[in-house]
Short mmCIF file of N, CA and C in Angstrom, two decimals:
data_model
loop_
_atom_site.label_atom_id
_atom_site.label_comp_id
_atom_site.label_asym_id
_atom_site.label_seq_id
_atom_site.Cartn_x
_atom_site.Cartn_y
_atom_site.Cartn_z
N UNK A 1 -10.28 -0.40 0.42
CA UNK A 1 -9.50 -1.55 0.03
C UNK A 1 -8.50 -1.09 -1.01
N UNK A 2 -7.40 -1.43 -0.77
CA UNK A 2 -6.49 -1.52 -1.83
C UNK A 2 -6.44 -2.29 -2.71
N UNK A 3 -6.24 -2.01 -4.11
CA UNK A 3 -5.73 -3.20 -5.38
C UNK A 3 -4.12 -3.34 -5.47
N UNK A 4 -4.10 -4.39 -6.01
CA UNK A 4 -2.19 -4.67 -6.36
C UNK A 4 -1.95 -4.53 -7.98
N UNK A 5 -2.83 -3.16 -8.34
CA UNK A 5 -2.33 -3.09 -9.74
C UNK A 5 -2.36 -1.63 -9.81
N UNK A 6 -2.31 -0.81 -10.98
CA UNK A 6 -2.25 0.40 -11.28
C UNK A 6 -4.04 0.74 -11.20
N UNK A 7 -4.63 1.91 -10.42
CA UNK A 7 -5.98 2.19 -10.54
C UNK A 7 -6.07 3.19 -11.54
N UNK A 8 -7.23 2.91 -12.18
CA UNK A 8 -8.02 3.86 -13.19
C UNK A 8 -8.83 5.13 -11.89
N UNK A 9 -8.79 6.02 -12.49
CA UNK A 9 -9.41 7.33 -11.86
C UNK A 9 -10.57 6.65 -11.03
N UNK A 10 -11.02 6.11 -11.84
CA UNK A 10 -12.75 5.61 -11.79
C UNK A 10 -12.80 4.93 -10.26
N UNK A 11 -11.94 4.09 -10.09
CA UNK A 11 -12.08 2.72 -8.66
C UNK A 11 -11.76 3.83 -8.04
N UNK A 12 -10.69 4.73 -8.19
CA UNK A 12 -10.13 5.79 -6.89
C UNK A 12 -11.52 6.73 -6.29
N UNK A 13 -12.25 6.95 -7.00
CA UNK A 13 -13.45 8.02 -7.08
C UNK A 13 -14.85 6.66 -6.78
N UNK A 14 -14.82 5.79 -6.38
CA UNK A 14 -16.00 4.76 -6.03
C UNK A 14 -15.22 4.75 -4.77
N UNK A 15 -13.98 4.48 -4.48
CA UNK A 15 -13.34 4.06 -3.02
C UNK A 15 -13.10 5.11 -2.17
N UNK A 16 -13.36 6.05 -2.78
CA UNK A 16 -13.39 7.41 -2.05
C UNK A 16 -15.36 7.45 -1.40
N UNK A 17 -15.94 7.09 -2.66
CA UNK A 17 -17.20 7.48 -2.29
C UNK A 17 -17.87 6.48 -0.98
N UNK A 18 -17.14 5.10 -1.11
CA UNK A 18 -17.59 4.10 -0.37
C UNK A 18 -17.15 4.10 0.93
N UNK A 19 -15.91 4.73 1.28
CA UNK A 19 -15.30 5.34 2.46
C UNK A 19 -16.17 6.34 3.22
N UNK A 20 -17.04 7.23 2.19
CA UNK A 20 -17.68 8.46 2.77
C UNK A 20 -19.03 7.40 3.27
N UNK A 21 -19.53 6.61 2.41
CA UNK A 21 -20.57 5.78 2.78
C UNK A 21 -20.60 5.34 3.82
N UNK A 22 -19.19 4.55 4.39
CA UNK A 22 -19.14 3.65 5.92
C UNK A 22 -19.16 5.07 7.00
N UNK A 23 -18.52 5.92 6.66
CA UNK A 23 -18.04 7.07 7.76
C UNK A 23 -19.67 7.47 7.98
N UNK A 24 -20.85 7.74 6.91
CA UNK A 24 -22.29 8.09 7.26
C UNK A 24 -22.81 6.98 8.31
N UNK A 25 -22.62 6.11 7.81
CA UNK A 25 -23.28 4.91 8.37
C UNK A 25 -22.79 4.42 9.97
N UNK A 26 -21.57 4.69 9.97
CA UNK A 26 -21.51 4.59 11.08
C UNK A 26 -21.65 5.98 12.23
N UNK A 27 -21.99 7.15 11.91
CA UNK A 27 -22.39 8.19 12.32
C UNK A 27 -23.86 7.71 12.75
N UNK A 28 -24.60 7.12 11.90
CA UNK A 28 -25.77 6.67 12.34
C UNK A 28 -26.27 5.97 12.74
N UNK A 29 -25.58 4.67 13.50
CA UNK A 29 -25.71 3.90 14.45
C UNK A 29 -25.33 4.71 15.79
N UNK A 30 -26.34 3.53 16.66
CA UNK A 30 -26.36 3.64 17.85
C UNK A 30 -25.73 2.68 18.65
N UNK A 31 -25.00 2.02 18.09
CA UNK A 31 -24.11 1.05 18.71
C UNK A 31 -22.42 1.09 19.18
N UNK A 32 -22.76 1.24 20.35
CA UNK A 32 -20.85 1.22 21.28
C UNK A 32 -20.00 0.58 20.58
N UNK A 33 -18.87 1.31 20.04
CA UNK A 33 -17.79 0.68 19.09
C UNK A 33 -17.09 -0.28 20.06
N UNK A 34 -16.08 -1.19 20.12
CA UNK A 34 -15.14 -2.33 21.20
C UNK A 34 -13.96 -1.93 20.72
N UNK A 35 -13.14 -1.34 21.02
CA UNK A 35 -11.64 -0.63 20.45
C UNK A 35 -10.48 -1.89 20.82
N UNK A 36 -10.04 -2.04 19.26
CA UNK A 36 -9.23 -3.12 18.86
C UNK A 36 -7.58 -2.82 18.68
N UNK A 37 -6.76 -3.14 19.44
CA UNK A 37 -5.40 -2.67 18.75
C UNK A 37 -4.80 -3.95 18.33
N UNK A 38 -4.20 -3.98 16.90
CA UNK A 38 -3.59 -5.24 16.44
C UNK A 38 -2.34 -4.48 16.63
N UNK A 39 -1.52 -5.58 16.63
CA UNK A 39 -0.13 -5.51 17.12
C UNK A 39 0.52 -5.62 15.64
N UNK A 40 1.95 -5.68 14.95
CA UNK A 40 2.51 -5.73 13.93
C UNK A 40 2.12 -7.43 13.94
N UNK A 41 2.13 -7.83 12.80
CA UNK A 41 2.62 -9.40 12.46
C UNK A 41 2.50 -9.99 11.00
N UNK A 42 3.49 -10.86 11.15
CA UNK A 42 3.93 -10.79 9.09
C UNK A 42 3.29 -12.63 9.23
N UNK A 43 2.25 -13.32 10.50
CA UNK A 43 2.36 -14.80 10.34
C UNK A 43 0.86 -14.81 9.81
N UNK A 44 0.38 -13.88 9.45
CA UNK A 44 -1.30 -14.16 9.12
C UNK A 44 -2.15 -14.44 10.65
N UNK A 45 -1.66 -14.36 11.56
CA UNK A 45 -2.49 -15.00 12.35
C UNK A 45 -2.79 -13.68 13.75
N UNK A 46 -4.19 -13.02 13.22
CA UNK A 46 -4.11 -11.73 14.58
C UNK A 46 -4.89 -12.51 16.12
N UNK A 47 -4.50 -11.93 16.75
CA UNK A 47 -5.21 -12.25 17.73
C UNK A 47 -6.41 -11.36 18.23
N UNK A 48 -7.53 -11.45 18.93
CA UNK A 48 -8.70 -10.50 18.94
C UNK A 48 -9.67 -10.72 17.93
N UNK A 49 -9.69 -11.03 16.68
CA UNK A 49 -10.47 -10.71 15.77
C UNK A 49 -11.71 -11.69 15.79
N UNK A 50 -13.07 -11.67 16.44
CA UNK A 50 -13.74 -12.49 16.59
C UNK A 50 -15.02 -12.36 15.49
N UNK A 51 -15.11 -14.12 15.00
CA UNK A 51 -16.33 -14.09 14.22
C UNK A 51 -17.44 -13.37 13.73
N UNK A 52 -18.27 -13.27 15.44
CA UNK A 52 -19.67 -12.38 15.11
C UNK A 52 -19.37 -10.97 15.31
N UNK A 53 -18.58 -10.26 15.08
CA UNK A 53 -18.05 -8.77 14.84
C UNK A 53 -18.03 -8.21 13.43
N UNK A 54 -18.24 -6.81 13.25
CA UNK A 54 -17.87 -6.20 11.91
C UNK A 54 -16.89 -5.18 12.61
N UNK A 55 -15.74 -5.19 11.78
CA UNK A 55 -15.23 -4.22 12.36
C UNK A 55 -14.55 -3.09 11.24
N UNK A 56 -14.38 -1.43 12.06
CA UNK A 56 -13.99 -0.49 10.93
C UNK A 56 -12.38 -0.30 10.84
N UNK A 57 -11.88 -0.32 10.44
CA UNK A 57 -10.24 -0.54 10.32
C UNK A 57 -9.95 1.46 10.54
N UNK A 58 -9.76 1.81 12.14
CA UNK A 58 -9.78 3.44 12.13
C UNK A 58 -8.24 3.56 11.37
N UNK A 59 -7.38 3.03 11.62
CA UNK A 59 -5.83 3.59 11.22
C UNK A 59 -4.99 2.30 10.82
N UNK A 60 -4.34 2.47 10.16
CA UNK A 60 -3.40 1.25 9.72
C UNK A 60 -4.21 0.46 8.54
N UNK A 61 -3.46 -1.11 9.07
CA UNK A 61 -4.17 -1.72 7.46
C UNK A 61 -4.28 -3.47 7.81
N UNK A 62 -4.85 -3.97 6.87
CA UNK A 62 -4.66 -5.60 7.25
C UNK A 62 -4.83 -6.01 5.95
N UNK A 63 -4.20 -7.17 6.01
CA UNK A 63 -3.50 -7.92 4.34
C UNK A 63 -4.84 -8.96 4.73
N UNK A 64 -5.79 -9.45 3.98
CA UNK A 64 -6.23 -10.88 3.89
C UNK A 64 -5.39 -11.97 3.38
N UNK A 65 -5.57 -12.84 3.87
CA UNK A 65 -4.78 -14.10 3.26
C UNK A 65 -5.21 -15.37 2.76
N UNK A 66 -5.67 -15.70 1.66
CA UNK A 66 -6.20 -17.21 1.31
C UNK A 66 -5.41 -17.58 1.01
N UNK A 67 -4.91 -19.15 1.62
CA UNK A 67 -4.07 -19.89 1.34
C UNK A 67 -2.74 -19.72 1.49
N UNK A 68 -2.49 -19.00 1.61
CA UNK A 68 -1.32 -18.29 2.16
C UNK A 68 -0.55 -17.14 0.97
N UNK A 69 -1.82 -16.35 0.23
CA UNK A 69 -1.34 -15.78 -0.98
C UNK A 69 -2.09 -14.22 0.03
N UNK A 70 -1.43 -13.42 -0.46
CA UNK A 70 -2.55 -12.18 -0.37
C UNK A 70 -3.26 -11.70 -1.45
N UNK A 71 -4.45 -11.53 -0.66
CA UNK A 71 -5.86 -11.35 -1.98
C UNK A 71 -6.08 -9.79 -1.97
N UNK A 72 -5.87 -9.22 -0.90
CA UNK A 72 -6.37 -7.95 -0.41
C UNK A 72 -5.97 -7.01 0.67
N UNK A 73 -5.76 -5.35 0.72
CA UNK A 73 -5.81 -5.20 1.47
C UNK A 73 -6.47 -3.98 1.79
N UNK A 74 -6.87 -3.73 3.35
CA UNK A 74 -7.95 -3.43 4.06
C UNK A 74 -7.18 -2.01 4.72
N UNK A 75 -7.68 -0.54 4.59
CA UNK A 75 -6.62 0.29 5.08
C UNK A 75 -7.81 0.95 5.17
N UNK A 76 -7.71 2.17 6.30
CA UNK A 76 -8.49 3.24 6.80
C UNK A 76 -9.68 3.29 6.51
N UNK A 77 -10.59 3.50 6.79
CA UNK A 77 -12.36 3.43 6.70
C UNK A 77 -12.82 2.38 5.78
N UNK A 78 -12.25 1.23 6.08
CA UNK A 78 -12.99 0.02 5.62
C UNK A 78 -13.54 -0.81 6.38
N UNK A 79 -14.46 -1.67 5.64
CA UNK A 79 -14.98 -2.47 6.86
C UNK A 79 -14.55 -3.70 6.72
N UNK A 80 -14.35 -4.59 7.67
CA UNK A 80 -14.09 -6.03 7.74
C UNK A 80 -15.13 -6.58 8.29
N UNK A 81 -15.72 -7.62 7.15
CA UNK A 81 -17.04 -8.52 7.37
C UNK A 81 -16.59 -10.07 8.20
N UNK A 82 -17.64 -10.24 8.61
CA UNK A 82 -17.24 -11.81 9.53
C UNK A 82 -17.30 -12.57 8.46
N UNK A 83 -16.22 -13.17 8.69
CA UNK A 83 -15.87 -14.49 7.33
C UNK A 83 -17.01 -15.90 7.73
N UNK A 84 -18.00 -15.74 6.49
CA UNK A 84 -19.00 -16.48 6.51
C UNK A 84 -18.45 -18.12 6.55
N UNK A 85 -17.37 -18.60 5.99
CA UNK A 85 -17.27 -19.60 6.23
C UNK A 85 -16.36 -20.54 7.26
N UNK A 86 -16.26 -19.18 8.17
CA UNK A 86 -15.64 -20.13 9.32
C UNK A 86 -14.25 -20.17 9.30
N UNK A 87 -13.89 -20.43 10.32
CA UNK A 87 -12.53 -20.66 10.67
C UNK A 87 -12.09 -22.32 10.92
N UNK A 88 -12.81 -22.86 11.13
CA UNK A 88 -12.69 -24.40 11.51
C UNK A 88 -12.13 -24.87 10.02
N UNK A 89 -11.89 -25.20 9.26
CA UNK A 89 -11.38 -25.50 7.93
C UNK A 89 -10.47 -24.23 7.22
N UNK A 90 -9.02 -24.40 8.03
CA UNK A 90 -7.95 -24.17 7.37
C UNK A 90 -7.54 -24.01 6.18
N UNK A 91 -8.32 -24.62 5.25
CA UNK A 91 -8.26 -24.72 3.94
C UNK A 91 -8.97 -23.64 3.21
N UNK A 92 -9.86 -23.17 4.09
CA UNK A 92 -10.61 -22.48 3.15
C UNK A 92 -10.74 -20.93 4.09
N UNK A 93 -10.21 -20.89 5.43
CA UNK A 93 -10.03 -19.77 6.17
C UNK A 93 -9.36 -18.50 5.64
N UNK A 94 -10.00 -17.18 5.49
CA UNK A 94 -9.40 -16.31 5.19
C UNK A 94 -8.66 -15.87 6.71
N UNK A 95 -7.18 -15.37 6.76
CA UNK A 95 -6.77 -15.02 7.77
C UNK A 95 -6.32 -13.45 7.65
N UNK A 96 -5.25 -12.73 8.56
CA UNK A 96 -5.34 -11.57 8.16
C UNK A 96 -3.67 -11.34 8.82
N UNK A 97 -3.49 -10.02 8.51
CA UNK A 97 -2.02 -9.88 9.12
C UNK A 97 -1.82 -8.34 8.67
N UNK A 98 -1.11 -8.07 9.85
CA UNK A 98 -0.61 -6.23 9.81
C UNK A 98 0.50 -5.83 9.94
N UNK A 99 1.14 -5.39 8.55
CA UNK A 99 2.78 -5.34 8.89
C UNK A 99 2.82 -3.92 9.92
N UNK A 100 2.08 -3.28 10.21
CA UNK A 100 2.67 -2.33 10.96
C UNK A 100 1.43 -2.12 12.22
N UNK A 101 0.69 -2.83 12.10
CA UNK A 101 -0.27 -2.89 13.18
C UNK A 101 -1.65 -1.75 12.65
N UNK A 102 -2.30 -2.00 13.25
CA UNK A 102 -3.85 -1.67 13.28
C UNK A 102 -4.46 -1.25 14.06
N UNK A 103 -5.49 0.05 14.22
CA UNK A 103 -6.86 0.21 15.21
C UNK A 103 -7.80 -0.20 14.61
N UNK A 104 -8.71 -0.61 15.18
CA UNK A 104 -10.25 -1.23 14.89
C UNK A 104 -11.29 -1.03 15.97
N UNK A 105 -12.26 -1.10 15.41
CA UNK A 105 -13.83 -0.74 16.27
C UNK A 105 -14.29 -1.91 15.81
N UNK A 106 -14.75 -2.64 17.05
CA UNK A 106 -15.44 -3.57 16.51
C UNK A 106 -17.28 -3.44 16.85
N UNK A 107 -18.43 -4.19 16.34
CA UNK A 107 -19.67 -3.83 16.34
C UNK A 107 -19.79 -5.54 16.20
N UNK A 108 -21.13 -5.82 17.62
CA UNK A 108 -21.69 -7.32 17.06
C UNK A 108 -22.40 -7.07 15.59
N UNK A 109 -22.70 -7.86 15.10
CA UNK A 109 -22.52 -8.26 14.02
C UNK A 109 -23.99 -8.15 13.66
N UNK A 110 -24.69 -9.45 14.12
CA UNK A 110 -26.35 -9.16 14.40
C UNK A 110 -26.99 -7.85 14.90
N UNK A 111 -26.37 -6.92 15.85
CA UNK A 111 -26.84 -6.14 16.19
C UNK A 111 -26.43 -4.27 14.98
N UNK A 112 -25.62 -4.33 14.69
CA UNK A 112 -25.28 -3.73 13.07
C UNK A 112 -26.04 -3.52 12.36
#
């Protein structure tokens, strides 16, 4: 994950370590990745990205969006968790968007 401020050594050297963490972890599953290509888009709104999935972001990046602010963003060996509260309430939906597009692996979720 990226921050939108200047990093201290310290977050760079945890986000390094937590990167090496997902890359183990997913070495050690036994579960068939679902290969995701997001297309560019600046409207928040991807297509593909389904609920009960976790997915690993292989190349590129994705902006989260609450409310229509960006909170975060999601670039190379990160994971994207299923947004626990749903998509049905607009108001409170995190959405996502890729100015230059994205690969992803996706994994059911329960089975993870």
């Amino acid at each position: 994950m990226l921050a939108n401020a200047e990093l201290a050594q310290d977050f760079f050297i945890l986000n390094q370590q937590y990167k090496r963490l997902v890359a183990a972890l997913l070495e050690s599953i036994d579960i068939p990745a679902i290969p995701l290509e997001i297309e560019a888009t600046d409207n928040a709104l991807l297509r593909g990205l389904e609920g009960d999935k976790i997915y690993h972001i292989e190349s590129g990046s994705l902006s989260a969006r609450y409310r229509d602010r960006s909170v975060f963003v999601l670039d190379d060996g990160d994971l994207l968790l299923p947004d626990i509260a749903g998509t049905t309430d607009h108001e409170v939906a995190v959405s996502f968007s890729s100015e230059n597009g994205a690969t992803l692996s996706g994994y059911p979720a329960l089975e993870f």
